[in-house]
CSV table of C-alpha atoms in Angstrom, one decimal:
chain,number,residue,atom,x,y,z
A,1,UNK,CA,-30.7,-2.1,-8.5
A,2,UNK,CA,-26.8,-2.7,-8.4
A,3,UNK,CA,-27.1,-2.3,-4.8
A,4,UNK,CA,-29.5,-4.4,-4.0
A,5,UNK,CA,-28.5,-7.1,-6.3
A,6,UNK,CA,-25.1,-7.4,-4.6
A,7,UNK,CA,-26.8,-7.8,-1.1
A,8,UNK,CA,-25.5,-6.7,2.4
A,9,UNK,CA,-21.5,-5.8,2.2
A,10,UNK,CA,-19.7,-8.9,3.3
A,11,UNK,CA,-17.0,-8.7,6.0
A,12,UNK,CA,-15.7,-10.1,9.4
A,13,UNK,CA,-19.2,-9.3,11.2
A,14,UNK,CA,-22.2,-11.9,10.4
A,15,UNK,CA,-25.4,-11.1,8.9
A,16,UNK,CA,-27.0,-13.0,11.3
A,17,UNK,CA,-26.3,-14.5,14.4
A,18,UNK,CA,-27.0,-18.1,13.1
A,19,UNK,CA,-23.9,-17.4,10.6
A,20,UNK,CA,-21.6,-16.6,12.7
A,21,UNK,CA,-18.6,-19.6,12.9
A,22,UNK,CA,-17.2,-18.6,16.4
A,23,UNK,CA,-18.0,-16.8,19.6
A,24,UNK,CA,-16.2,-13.5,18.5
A,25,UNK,CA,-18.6,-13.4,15.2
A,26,UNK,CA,-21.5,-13.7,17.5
A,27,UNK,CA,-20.4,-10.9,19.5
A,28,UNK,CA,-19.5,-8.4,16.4
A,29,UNK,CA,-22.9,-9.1,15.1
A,30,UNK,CA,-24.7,-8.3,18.4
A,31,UNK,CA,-22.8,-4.9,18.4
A,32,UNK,CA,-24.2,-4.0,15.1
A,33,UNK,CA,-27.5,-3.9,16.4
A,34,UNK,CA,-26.8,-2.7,20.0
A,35,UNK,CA,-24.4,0.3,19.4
A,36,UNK,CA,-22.8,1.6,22.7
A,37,UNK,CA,-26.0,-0.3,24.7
A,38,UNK,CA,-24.0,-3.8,24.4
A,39,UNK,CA,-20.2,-2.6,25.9
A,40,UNK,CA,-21.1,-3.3,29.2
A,41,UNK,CA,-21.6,-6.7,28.1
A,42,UNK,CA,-18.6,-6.9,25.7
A,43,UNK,CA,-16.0,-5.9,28.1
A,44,UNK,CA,-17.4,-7.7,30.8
A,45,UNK,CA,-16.8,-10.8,28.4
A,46,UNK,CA,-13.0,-9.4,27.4
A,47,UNK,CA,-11.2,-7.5,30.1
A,48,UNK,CA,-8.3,-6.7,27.6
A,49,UNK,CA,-10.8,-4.5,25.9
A,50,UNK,CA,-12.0,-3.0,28.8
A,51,UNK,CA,-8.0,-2.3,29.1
A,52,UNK,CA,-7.3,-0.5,25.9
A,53,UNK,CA,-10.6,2.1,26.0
A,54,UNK,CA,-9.0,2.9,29.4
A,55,UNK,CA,-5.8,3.5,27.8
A,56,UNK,CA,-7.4,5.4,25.0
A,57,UNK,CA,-9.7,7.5,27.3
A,58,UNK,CA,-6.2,8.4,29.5
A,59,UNK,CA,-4.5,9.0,26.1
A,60,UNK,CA,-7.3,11.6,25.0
A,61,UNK,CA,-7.6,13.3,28.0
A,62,UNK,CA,-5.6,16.7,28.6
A,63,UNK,CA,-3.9,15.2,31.9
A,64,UNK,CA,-0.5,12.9,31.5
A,65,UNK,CA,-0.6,9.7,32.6
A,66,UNK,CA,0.8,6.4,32.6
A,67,UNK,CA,-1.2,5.5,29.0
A,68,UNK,CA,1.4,8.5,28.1
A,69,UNK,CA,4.5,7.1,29.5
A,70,UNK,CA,4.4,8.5,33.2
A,71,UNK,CA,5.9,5.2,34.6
A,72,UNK,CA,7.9,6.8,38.3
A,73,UNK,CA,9.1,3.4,38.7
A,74,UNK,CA,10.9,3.1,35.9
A,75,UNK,CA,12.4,6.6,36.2
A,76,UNK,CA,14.0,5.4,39.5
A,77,UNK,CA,15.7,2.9,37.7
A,78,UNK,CA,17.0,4.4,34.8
A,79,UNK,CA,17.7,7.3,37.3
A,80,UNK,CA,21.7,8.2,35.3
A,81,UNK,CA,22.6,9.6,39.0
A,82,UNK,CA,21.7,5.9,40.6
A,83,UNK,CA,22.3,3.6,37.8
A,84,UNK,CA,26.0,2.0,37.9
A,85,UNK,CA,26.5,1.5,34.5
A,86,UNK,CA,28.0,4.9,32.5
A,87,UNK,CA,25.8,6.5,30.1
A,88,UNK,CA,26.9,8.2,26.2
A,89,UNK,CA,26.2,12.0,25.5
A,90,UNK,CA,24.0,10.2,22.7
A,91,UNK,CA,21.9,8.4,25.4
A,92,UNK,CA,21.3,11.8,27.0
A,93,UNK,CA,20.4,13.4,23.2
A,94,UNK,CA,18.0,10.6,22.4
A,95,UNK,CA,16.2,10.8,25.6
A,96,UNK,CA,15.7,14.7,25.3
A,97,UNK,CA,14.6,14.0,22.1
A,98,UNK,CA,12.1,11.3,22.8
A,99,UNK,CA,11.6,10.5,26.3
A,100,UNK,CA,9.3,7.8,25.2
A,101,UNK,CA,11.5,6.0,22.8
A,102,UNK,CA,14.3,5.9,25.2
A,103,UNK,CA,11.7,4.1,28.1
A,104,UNK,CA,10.4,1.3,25.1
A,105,UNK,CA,14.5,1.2,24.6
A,106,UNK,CA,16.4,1.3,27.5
A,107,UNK,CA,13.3,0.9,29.6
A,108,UNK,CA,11.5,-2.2,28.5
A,109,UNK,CA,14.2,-3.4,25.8
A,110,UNK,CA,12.1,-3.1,22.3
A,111,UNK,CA,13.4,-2.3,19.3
A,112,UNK,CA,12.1,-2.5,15.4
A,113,UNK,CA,11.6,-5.9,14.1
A,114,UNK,CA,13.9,-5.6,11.1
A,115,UNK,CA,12.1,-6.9,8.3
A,116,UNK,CA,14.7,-8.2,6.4
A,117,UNK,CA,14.8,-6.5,2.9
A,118,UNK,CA,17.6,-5.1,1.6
A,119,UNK,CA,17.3,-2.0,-0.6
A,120,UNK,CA,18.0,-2.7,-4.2
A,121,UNK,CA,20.2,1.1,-4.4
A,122,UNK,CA,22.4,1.8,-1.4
A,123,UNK,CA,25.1,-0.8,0.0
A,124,UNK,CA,26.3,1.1,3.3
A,125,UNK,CA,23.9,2.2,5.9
A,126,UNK,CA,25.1,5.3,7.6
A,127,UNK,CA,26.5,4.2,10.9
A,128,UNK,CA,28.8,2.1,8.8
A,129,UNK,CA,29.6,4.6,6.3
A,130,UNK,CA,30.3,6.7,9.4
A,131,UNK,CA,32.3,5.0,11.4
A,132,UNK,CA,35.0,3.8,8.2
A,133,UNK,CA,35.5,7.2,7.8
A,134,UNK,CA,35.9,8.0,11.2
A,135,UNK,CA,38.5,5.6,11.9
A,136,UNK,CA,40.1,6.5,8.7
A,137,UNK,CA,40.3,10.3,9.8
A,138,UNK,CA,42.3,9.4,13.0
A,139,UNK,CA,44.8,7.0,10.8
A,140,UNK,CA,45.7,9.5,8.3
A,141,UNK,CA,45.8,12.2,11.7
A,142,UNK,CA,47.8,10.0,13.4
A,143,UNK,CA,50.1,9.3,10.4
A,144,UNK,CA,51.0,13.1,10.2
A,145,UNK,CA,51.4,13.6,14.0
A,146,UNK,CA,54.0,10.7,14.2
A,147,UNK,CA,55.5,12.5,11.2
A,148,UNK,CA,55.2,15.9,13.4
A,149,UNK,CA,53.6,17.5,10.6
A,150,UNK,CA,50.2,18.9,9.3
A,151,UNK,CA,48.7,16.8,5.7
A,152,UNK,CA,49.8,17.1,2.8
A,153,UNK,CA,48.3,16.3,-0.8
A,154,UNK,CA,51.5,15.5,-1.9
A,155,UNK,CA,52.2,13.4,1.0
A,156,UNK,CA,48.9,11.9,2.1
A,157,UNK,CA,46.4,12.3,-0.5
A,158,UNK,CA,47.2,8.4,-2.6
A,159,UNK,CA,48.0,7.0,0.6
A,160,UNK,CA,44.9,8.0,2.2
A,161,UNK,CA,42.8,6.8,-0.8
A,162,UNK,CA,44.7,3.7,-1.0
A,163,UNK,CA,43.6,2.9,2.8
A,164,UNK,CA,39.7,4.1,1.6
A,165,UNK,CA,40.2,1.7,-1.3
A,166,UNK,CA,41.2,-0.9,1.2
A,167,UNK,CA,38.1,-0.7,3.5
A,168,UNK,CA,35.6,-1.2,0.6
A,169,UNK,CA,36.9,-3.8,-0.4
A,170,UNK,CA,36.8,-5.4,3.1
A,171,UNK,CA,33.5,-4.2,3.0
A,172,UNK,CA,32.7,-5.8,0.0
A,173,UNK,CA,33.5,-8.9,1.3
A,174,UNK,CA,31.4,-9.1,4.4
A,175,UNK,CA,28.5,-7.5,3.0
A,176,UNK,CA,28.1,-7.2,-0.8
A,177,UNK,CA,26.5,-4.6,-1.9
A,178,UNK,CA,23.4,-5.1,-4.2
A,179,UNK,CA,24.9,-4.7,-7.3
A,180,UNK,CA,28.0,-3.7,-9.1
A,181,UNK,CA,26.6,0.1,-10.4
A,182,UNK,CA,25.7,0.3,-6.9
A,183,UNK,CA,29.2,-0.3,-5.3
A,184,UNK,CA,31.1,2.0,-8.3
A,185,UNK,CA,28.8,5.1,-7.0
A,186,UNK,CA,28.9,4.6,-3.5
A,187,UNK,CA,32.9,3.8,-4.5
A,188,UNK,CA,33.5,6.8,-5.7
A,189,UNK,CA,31.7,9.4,-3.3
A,190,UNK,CA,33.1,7.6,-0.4
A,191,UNK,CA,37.2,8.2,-2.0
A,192,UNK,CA,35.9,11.9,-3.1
A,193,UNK,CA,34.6,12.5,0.9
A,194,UNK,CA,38.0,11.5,2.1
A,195,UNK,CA,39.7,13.4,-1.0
A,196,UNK,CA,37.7,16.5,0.6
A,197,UNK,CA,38.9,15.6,4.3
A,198,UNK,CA,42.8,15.8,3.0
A,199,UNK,CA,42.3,19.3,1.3
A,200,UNK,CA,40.3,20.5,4.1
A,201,UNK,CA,43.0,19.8,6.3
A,202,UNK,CA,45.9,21.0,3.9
A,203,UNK,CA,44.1,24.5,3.3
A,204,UNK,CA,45.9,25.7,6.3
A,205,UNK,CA,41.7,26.6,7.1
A,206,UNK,CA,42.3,24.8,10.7
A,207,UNK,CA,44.9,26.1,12.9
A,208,UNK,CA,44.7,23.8,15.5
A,209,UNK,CA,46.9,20.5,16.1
A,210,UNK,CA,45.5,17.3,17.2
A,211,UNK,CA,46.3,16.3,19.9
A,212,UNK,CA,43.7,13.6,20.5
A,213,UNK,CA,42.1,11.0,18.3
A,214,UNK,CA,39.2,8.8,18.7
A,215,UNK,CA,40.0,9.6,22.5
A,216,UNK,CA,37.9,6.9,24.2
A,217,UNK,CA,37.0,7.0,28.0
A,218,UNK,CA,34.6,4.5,30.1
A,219,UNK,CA,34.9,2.3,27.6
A,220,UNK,CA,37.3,-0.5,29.7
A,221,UNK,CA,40.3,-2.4,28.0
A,222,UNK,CA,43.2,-1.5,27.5
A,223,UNK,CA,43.8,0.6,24.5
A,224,UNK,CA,47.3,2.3,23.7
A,225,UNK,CA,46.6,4.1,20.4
A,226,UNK,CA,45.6,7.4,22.3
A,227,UNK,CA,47.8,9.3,25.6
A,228,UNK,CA,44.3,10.4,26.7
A,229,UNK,CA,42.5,7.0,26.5
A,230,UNK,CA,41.0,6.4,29.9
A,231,UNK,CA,39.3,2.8,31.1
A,232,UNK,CA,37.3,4.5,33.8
A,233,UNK,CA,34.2,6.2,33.0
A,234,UNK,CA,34.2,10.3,33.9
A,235,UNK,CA,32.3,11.8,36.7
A,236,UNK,CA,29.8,14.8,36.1
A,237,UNK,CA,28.2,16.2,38.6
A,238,UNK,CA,25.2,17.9,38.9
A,239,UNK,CA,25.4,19.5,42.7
A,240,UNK,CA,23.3,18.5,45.8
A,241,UNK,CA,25.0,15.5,45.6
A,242,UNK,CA,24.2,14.1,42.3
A,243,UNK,CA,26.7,13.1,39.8
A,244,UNK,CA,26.7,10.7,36.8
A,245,UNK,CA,29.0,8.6,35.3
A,246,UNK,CA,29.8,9.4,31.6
A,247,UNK,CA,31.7,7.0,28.9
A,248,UNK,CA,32.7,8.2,25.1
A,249,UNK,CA,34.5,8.7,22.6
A,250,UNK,CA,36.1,12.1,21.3
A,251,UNK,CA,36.5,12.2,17.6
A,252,UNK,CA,39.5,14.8,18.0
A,253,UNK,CA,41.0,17.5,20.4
A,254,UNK,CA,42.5,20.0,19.0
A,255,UNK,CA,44.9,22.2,20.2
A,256,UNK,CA,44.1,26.0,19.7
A,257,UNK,CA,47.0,27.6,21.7
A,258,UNK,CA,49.8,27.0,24.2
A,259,UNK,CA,46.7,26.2,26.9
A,260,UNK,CA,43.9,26.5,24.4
A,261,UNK,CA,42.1,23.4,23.3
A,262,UNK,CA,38.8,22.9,21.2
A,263,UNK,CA,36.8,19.7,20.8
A,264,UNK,CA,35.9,18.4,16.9
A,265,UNK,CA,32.9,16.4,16.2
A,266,UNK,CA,32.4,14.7,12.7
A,267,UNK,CA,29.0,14.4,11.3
A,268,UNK,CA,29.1,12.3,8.0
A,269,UNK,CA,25.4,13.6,7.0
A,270,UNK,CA,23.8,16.3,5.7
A,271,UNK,CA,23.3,19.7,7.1
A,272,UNK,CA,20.2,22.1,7.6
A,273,UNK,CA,21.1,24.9,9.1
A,274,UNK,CA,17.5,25.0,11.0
A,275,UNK,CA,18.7,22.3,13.3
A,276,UNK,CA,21.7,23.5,14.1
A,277,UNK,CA,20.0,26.7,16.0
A,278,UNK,CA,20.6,27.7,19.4
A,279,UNK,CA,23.4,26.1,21.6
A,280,UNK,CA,21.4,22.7,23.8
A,281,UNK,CA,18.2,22.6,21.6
A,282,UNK,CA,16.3,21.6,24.7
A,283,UNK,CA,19.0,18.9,25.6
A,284,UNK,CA,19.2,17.2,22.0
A,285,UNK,CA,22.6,18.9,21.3
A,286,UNK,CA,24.9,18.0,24.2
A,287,UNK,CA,28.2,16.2,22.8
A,288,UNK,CA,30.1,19.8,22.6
A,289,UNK,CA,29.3,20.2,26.4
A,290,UNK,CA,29.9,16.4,27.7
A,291,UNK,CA,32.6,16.4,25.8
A,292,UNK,CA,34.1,19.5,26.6
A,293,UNK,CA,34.0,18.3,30.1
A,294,UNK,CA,35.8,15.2,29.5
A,295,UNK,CA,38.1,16.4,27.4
A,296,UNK,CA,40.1,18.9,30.5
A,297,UNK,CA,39.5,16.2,32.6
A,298,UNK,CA,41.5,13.9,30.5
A,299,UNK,CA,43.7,16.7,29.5
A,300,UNK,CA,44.5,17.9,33.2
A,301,UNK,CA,46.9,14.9,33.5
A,302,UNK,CA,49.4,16.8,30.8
A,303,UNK,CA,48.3,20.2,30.9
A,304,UNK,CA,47.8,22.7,33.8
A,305,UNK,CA,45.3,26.0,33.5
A,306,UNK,CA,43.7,24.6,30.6
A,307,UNK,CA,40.9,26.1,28.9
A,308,UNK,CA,38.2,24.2,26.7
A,309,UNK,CA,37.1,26.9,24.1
A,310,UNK,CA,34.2,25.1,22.6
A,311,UNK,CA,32.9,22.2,20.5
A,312,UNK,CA,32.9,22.3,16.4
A,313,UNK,CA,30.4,20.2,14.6
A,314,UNK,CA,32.2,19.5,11.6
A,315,UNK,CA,30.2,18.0,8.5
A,316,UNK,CA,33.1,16.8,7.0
A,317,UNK,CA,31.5,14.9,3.9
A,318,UNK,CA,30.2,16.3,0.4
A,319,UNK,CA,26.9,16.1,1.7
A,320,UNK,CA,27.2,18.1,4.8
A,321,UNK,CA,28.8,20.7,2.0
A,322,UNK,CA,31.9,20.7,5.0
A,323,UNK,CA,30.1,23.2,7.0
A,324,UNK,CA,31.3,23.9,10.5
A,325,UNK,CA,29.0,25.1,13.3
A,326,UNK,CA,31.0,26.3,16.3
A,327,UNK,CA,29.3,26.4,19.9
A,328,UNK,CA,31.2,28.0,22.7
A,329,UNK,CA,32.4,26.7,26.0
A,330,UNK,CA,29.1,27.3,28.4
A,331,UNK,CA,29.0,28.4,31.8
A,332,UNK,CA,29.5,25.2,34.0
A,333,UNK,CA,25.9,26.3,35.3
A,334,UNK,CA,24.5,26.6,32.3
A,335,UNK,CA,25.3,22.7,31.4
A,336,UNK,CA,24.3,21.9,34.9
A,337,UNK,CA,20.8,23.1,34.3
A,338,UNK,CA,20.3,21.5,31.2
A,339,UNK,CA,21.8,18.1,32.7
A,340,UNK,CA,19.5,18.4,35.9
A,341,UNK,CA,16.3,19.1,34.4
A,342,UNK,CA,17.4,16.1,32.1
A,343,UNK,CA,17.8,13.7,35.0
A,344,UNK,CA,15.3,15.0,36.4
A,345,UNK,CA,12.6,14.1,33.8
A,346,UNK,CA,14.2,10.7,33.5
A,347,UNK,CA,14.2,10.1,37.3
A,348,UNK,CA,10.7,11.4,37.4
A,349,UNK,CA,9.4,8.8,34.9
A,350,UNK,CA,8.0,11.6,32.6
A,351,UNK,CA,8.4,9.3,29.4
A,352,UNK,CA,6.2,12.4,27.3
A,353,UNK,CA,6.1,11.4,23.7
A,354,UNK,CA,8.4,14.1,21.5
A,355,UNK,CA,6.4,17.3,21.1
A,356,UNK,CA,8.5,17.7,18.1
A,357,UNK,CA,7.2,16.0,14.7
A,358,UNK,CA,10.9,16.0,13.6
A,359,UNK,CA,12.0,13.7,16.2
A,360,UNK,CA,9.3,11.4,14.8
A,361,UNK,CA,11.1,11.0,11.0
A,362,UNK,CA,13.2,8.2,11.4
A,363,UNK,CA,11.4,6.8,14.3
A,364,UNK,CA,11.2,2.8,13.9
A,365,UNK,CA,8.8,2.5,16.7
A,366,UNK,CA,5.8,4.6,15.9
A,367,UNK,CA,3.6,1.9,15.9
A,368,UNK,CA,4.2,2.0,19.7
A,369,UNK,CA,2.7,5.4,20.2
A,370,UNK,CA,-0.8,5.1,18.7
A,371,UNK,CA,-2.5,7.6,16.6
A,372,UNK,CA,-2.0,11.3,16.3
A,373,UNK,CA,0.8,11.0,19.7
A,374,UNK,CA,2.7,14.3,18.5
A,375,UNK,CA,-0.9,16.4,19.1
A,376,UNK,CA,-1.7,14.3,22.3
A,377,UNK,CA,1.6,15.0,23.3
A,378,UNK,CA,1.2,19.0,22.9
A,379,UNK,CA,-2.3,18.9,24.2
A,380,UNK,CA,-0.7,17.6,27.4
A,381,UNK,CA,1.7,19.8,27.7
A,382,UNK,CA,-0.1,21.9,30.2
A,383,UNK,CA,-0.2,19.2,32.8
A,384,UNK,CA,1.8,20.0,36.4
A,385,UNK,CA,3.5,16.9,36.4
A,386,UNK,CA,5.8,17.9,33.3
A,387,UNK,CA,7.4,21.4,34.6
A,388,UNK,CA,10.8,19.5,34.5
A,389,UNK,CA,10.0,18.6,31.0
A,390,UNK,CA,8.8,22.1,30.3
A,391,UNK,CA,12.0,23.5,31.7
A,392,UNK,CA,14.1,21.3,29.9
A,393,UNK,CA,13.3,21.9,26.0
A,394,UNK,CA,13.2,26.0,27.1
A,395,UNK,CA,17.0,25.5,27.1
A,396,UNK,CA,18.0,26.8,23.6
């Protein structure tokens, strides 16, 4: 009785014809009583949805294709080994990670529309937080190596606070943080992470001395705070004639020995051990490699026979509980291999969604990839076309 009381649900499509109040009404109520019978019609009225059930028929269906991101011409441009601009080690990760993302990015230029809300509990994002600390790192390194020393609580520890205090408080001014109880905590953590930097480096737990800073390279201008600084971008090559240009910046080269040198990455963020398997992780992980490459080239200048022993990922902040994971210095085929099946799956246009949900967490353009893309993209796996992508992510 309820039911019928209430009559026929009410929403976008007309009970009748007659009630409809515009052409697309009329159209959703003929549907309703024609089923699959009237799409001949309907797309024949709107191409664009003739469009998207193509798209949706190529997404669902086992092979890859260009509904999936298999767009050749845009792999010739964004080619690394033909493109004239330099590219970062973290444009190689990010299109490893997600081959589509980096085509909506670098390819057609979309990003997230930011929708302007600030959270109500955190001031600094993380790229900021980062990059303070960062730069504060290299001061306080640079401070000691002038001094031709290693740190020193004594020496460095008030100092060094004094310049954290000093940066929040620049902070503060150009973006204020929501709330006072908001700056205090993020206040304190950020002195106690640099507190944590000065006694990890006073410990006597790192042998090495650093001999490069914030070592910059293919960046342009003219910067003098680092020997090793280099305008010009460095050359990698990849054999068969193929080479890339590659622009950075080293967070620190240490030196292990008298011809012995190690590269140092800070992460600022947590850790989980799970990710930090294996030594390419199908071409996400490459800084320790690029890097390592760089690094002797720019070193070559002072040092003759060098040797690059390896990259450290150092999570120097309370919440990366200042773990170290230490790769060693590959085989220059081995970073070949992992580079040219790269290039190759960017060159090749094979823009595959991630096959890995993971690389989908802090995504900001999922709404690009439609439903269910992380099984589409597995299902398609299988498909001829993607052996260079296959071959890539089997690099460990």
């Amino acid at each position: 009785e309820l039911s019928v009381a209430l009559g026929p649900p009410k929403s976008c499509v007309p009970e009748r014809p007659s009630s409809a109040m515009d052409q697309a009404g009329w159209w959703l109520n003929g549907l309703t009583r024609a089923g699959k019978d009237g799409r001949t019609s309907l797309v024949r009225q709107y191409p664009g949805l003739a469009d998207g059930i193509r798209a949706e028929g190529g997404r669902d269906s086992p092979l890859f294709t260009e509904y999936d991101g298999f767009v050749p011409a845009a792999g010739k441009m964004l080619d690394p080994c033909t493109r004239e601009q330099a590219v970062s080690p973290t444009q190689l990760e990010n299109a490893a990670e997600c081959p589509f993302r980096y085509f909506l990015q670098r390819g057609l230029g979309i990003d997230a529309v930011d929708d302007g809300e600030r959270e109500n509990d955190a001031w600094l994002d993380p790229l900021t937080r980062g990059s303070e600390l960062h730069d504060l790192y290299a001061q306080l390194l640079r401070k000691c190596r002038n001094e031709g020393r290693r740190p020193k609580i004594a020496n460095d520890l008030e100092w060094f606070l004094t310049k954290g205090r000093e940066v929040l408080a620049r902070l503060r001014k150009e973006m204020p943080p929501p709330s006072d109880e908001v700056f205090d905590r993020e206040h304190r953590e950020f002195l106690a992470d640099l507190k944590l930097f000065v006694e990890a480096e006073c410990d006597g737990g790192k042998a090495g001395n650093p001999v490069g800073l914030e070592v910059s390279f293919g960046k342009g201008g003219d910067r003098s705070a680092e020997p090793l600084d280099q305008a010009e971008p460095i050359s990698i090559e990849l054999g068969n004639g193929l080479r890339f240009r590659l622009r950075g910046r080293i967070d620190r080269i240490d030196q292990i020995g008298s011809s012995s040198f190690q590269i140092v990455d800070y992460k600022t963020g947590g850790y989980f051990e799970p990710d930090w398997k294996g030594v390419f992780a199908g071409g996400r992980r490459l800084q320790h490699a690029l890097y390592g490459l760089a690094a002797a080239e720019l070193l070559r200048r002072q040092h003759k026979g060098l040797t690059i022993i390896g990259g450290e990922y150092y999570f120097s902040a309370a919440k990366g509980c200042q773990e170290r994971v230490f790769i060693k210095k590959q085989s220059t085929a081995a970073v070949t291999a992992v580079l040219a099946d790269l290039r190759k799956v960017i060159a090749s246009g094979l823009f595959v969604h991630a096959d890995d949900e993971s690389a989908c967490k802090w995504c900001k353009l999922g709404a690009a990839c439609g439903a269910n893309s992380f099984e589409r993209a597995n299902a398609k796996l299988a498909d001829s076309k993607l052996e260079p992508y296959r071959r890539l992510v089997s690099h460990e």
